[in-house]
Tab-separated table of N, CA and C in Angstrom:
chain	number	residue	atom	x	y	z
A	5	SER	N	1.065	-1.341	-0.018
A	5	SER	CA	-0.111	-0.063	-0.057
A	5	SER	C	0.852	1.297	0.562
A	6	ASP	N	0.499	1.921	-0.460
A	6	ASP	CA	0.964	3.627	-0.324
A	6	ASP	C	0.825	3.965	1.089
A	7	VAL	N	2.100	5.267	0.864
A	7	VAL	CA	1.974	5.676	2.206
A	7	VAL	C	1.578	7.115	2.169
A	8	CYS	N	0.691	7.332	3.191
A	8	CYS	CA	-0.197	8.679	3.276
A	8	CYS	C	0.504	10.012	3.306
A	9	SER	N	0.287	10.894	2.355
A	9	SER	CA	0.913	12.328	2.394
A	9	SER	C	1.037	12.580	4.262
A	10	SER	N	0.022	12.556	4.590
A	10	SER	CA	-0.582	13.188	5.946
A	10	SER	C	0.208	12.799	6.845
A	11	ASP	N	1.156	10.678	6.679
A	11	ASP	CA	2.065	10.614	7.295
A	11	ASP	C	3.635	10.982	7.240
A	12	LEU	N	3.692	11.792	6.199
A	12	LEU	CA	4.945	12.150	6.033
A	12	LEU	C	5.222	13.553	6.677
A	13	GLU	N	4.158	14.561	6.749
A	13	GLU	CA	3.938	15.668	7.070
A	13	GLU	C	4.909	15.826	8.368
A	14	PRO	N	4.997	15.347	9.460
A	14	PRO	CA	5.838	15.681	10.487
A	14	PRO	C	7.389	15.636	9.816
A	15	LEU	N	7.901	14.352	9.212
A	15	LEU	CA	9.060	14.483	8.431
A	15	LEU	C	9.368	15.272	7.735
A	16	ALA	N	8.705	15.603	6.543
A	16	ALA	CA	8.821	16.889	5.956
A	16	ALA	C	8.905	18.012	6.680
A	17	LYS	N	8.352	18.128	7.504
A	17	LYS	CA	8.505	19.716	8.363
A	17	LYS	C	10.049	19.491	9.233
A	18	ALA	N	10.488	18.514	9.827
A	18	ALA	CA	11.928	18.396	10.608
A	18	ALA	C	13.344	18.338	9.280
A	19	TRP	N	13.172	17.758	8.608
A	19	TRP	CA	13.567	17.596	7.394
A	19	TRP	C	14.309	18.111	6.357
A	20	PRO	N	15.463	18.938	5.582
A	20	PRO	CA	15.340	19.240	4.641
A	20	PRO	C	15.010	18.522	3.304
A	21	ALA	N	14.315	19.357	2.312
A	21	ALA	CA	13.538	18.900	1.178
A	21	ALA	C	14.673	17.750	0.673
A	22	ASP	N	15.601	18.041	0.181
A	22	ASP	CA	16.578	17.397	-0.248
A	22	ASP	C	16.946	16.315	0.246
A	23	ARG	N	16.674	15.990	1.860
A	23	ARG	CA	16.748	14.598	2.327
A	23	ARG	C	15.615	13.553	2.408
A	24	ILE	N	14.582	14.322	1.528
A	24	ILE	CA	13.339	13.152	1.500
A	24	ILE	C	13.503	12.632	0.173
A	25	HIS	N	13.066	11.230	0.159
A	25	HIS	CA	13.082	10.786	-1.467
A	25	HIS	C	11.988	9.669	-1.222
A	26	PHE	N	11.462	9.586	-2.543
A	26	PHE	CA	9.911	9.105	-2.571
A	26	PHE	C	10.645	8.013	-3.689
A	27	PHE	N	10.361	6.658	-3.865
A	27	PHE	CA	10.688	5.558	-4.846
A	27	PHE	C	9.083	4.474	-5.350
A	28	ALA	N	9.291	3.857	-6.144
A	28	ALA	CA	8.162	2.875	-6.142
A	28	ALA	C	8.908	1.540	-5.818
A	29	ILE	N	8.128	1.194	-4.614
A	29	ILE	CA	8.619	-0.111	-4.291
A	29	ILE	C	8.657	-1.325	-5.333
A	30	ASP	N	8.302	-1.102	-6.503
A	30	ASP	CA	8.582	-2.408	-7.654
A	30	ASP	C	9.504	-1.727	-8.226
A	31	ASP	N	10.059	-0.249	-8.386
A	31	ASP	CA	11.184	-0.119	-9.374
A	31	ASP	C	12.687	-1.186	-9.261
A	32	LYS	N	12.897	-1.978	-10.012
A	32	LYS	CA	13.762	-2.814	-10.462
A	32	LYS	C	15.019	-2.571	-9.840
A	33	ASP	N	15.262	-0.681	-10.258
A	33	ASP	CA	16.552	-0.504	-9.999
A	33	ASP	C	16.490	0.314	-8.417
A	34	LEU	N	15.357	-0.176	-7.469
A	34	LEU	CA	15.450	0.779	-6.204
A	34	LEU	C	17.092	0.394	-5.459
A	35	PRO	N	17.339	-0.851	-5.227
A	35	PRO	CA	18.554	-1.039	-4.693
A	35	PRO	C	19.622	0.062	-4.985
A	36	GLN	N	19.664	0.126	-6.536
A	36	GLN	CA	20.950	0.849	-7.063
A	36	GLN	C	20.750	2.531	-6.627
A	37	LYS	N	19.295	2.791	-6.737
A	37	LYS	CA	19.164	4.144	-6.316
A	37	LYS	C	19.278	4.608	-5.113
A	38	VAL	N	19.017	3.908	-4.042
A	38	VAL	CA	19.256	4.222	-2.939
A	38	VAL	C	20.509	4.382	-2.102
A	39	ALA	N	21.374	2.960	-2.922
A	39	ALA	CA	22.400	3.181	-2.391
A	39	ALA	C	23.250	4.059	-2.900
A	40	ALA	N	22.687	4.799	-3.890
A	40	ALA	CA	23.462	6.205	-4.708
A	40	ALA	C	23.638	7.034	-3.840
A	41	LEU	N	22.420	7.092	-3.136
A	41	LEU	CA	22.100	8.306	-2.286
A	41	LEU	C	23.139	8.757	-1.050
A	42	LEU	N	23.783	7.254	-0.649
A	42	LEU	CA	24.885	6.978	0.521
A	42	LEU	C	25.854	7.794	0.614
A	43	HIS	N	26.440	8.416	1.537
A	43	HIS	CA	28.081	8.966	1.761
A	43	HIS	C	28.558	8.168	2.960
A	44	PRO	N	29.950	7.891	2.783
A	44	PRO	CA	30.568	7.120	3.828
A	44	PRO	C	30.343	7.925	5.095
A	45	GLY	N	30.214	7.091	6.255
A	45	GLY	CA	29.710	7.984	7.568
A	45	GLY	C	27.967	7.624	7.984
A	46	ASP	N	27.418	7.721	6.938
A	46	ASP	CA	25.656	8.145	7.232
A	46	ASP	C	25.169	6.376	7.899
A	47	VAL	N	24.330	6.858	8.452
A	47	VAL	CA	23.684	6.082	9.222
A	47	VAL	C	22.240	5.375	8.611
A	48	VAL	N	22.123	4.258	7.999
A	48	VAL	CA	20.762	3.882	7.807
A	48	VAL	C	19.678	2.861	8.513
A	49	LEU	N	18.652	3.268	8.819
A	49	LEU	CA	17.915	2.694	9.066
A	49	LEU	C	16.438	2.019	7.860
A	50	LEU	N	16.612	0.752	7.913
A	50	LEU	CA	15.372	0.010	6.957
A	50	LEU	C	14.181	-0.024	7.809
A	51	LYS	N	13.018	0.283	7.873
A	51	LYS	CA	11.950	-0.349	8.524
A	51	LYS	C	10.824	-0.516	7.621
A	52	ALA	N	10.454	-1.721	7.862
A	52	ALA	CA	9.402	-1.627	6.869
A	52	ALA	C	8.781	-3.258	7.240
A	53	SER	N	7.599	-3.583	6.895
A	53	SER	CA	6.965	-5.310	7.138
A	53	SER	C	7.749	-5.755	6.283
A	54	ARG	N	7.991	-6.784	6.756
A	54	ARG	CA	8.820	-8.280	5.518
A	54	ARG	C	7.904	-8.338	4.182
A	55	GLY	N	6.787	-7.694	4.091
A	55	GLY	CA	6.271	-7.793	2.633
A	55	GLY	C	6.828	-6.840	1.828
A	56	VAL	N	7.314	-5.763	2.301
A	56	VAL	CA	7.993	-4.725	1.115
A	56	VAL	C	9.334	-5.105	0.744
A	57	GLY	N	10.211	-6.229	1.618
A	57	GLY	CA	11.572	-6.508	0.945
A	57	GLY	C	12.405	-5.638	0.732
A	58	LEU	N	12.343	-4.936	1.899
A	58	LEU	CA	13.358	-3.676	2.229
A	58	LEU	C	15.235	-4.656	2.350
A	59	GLU	N	14.785	-5.654	2.796
A	59	GLU	CA	16.585	-6.261	2.508
A	59	GLU	C	16.852	-6.557	1.372
A	60	LYS	N	16.285	-6.403	0.469
A	60	LYS	CA	16.677	-6.371	-1.292
A	60	LYS	C	17.667	-5.029	-1.291
A	61	LEU	N	17.741	-4.033	-0.572
A	61	LEU	CA	18.441	-3.098	-0.773
A	61	LEU	C	20.106	-3.421	0.359
A	62	VAL	N	19.911	-3.934	0.903
A	62	VAL	CA	21.075	-3.908	1.733
A	62	VAL	C	22.435	-4.728	0.629
A	63	PRO	N	22.350	-5.687	-0.305
A	63	PRO	CA	23.437	-6.009	-0.832
A	63	PRO	C	23.870	-4.861	-1.722
A	64	ALA	N	23.008	-3.900	-2.317
A	64	ALA	CA	23.839	-3.032	-3.031
A	64	ALA	C	24.434	-1.915	-1.715
A	65	MET	N	23.625	-1.845	-0.941
A	65	MET	CA	24.728	-0.633	-0.137
A	65	MET	C	26.125	-1.338	0.324
A	66	GLU	N	25.694	-2.385	0.544
A	66	GLU	CA	26.982	-3.161	1.010
A	66	GLU	C	28.058	-3.082	-0.112
A	67	ALA	N	27.865	-3.471	-1.293
A	67	ALA	CA	28.328	-3.218	-2.363
A	67	ALA	C	29.149	-1.998	-2.966
A	68	LYS	N	28.277	-0.652	-2.665
A	68	LYS	CA	29.091	0.418	-2.645
A	68	LYS	C	30.053	0.939	-1.776
A	69	PHE	N	30.098	0.489	-0.953
A	69	PHE	CA	31.321	0.657	0.045
A	69	PHE	C	32.625	-0.523	0.422
A	70	SER	N	31.959	-1.441	-0.035
A	70	SER	CA	33.089	-2.402	-0.151
A	70	SER	C	34.175	-2.432	-1.122
A	71	LYS	N	34.207	-1.234	-1.813
A	71	LYS	CA	35.232	-1.259	-2.970
A	71	LYS	C	36.263	-0.431	-2.430
């Protein structure tokens, strides 16, 4: 299901707009797109239900920083 924009309102008020990104969960390039946003020293929290499959992002993130 989609996240309701009202659910994100507190986050949007607290963080700069360039720090908030939206992606289609079924985007086949999602892992690479998310990994491209990361910089050394960043801390990442992946939080979602198992049905969303966020664990597919981890290998792309690890690959970026294992070079």
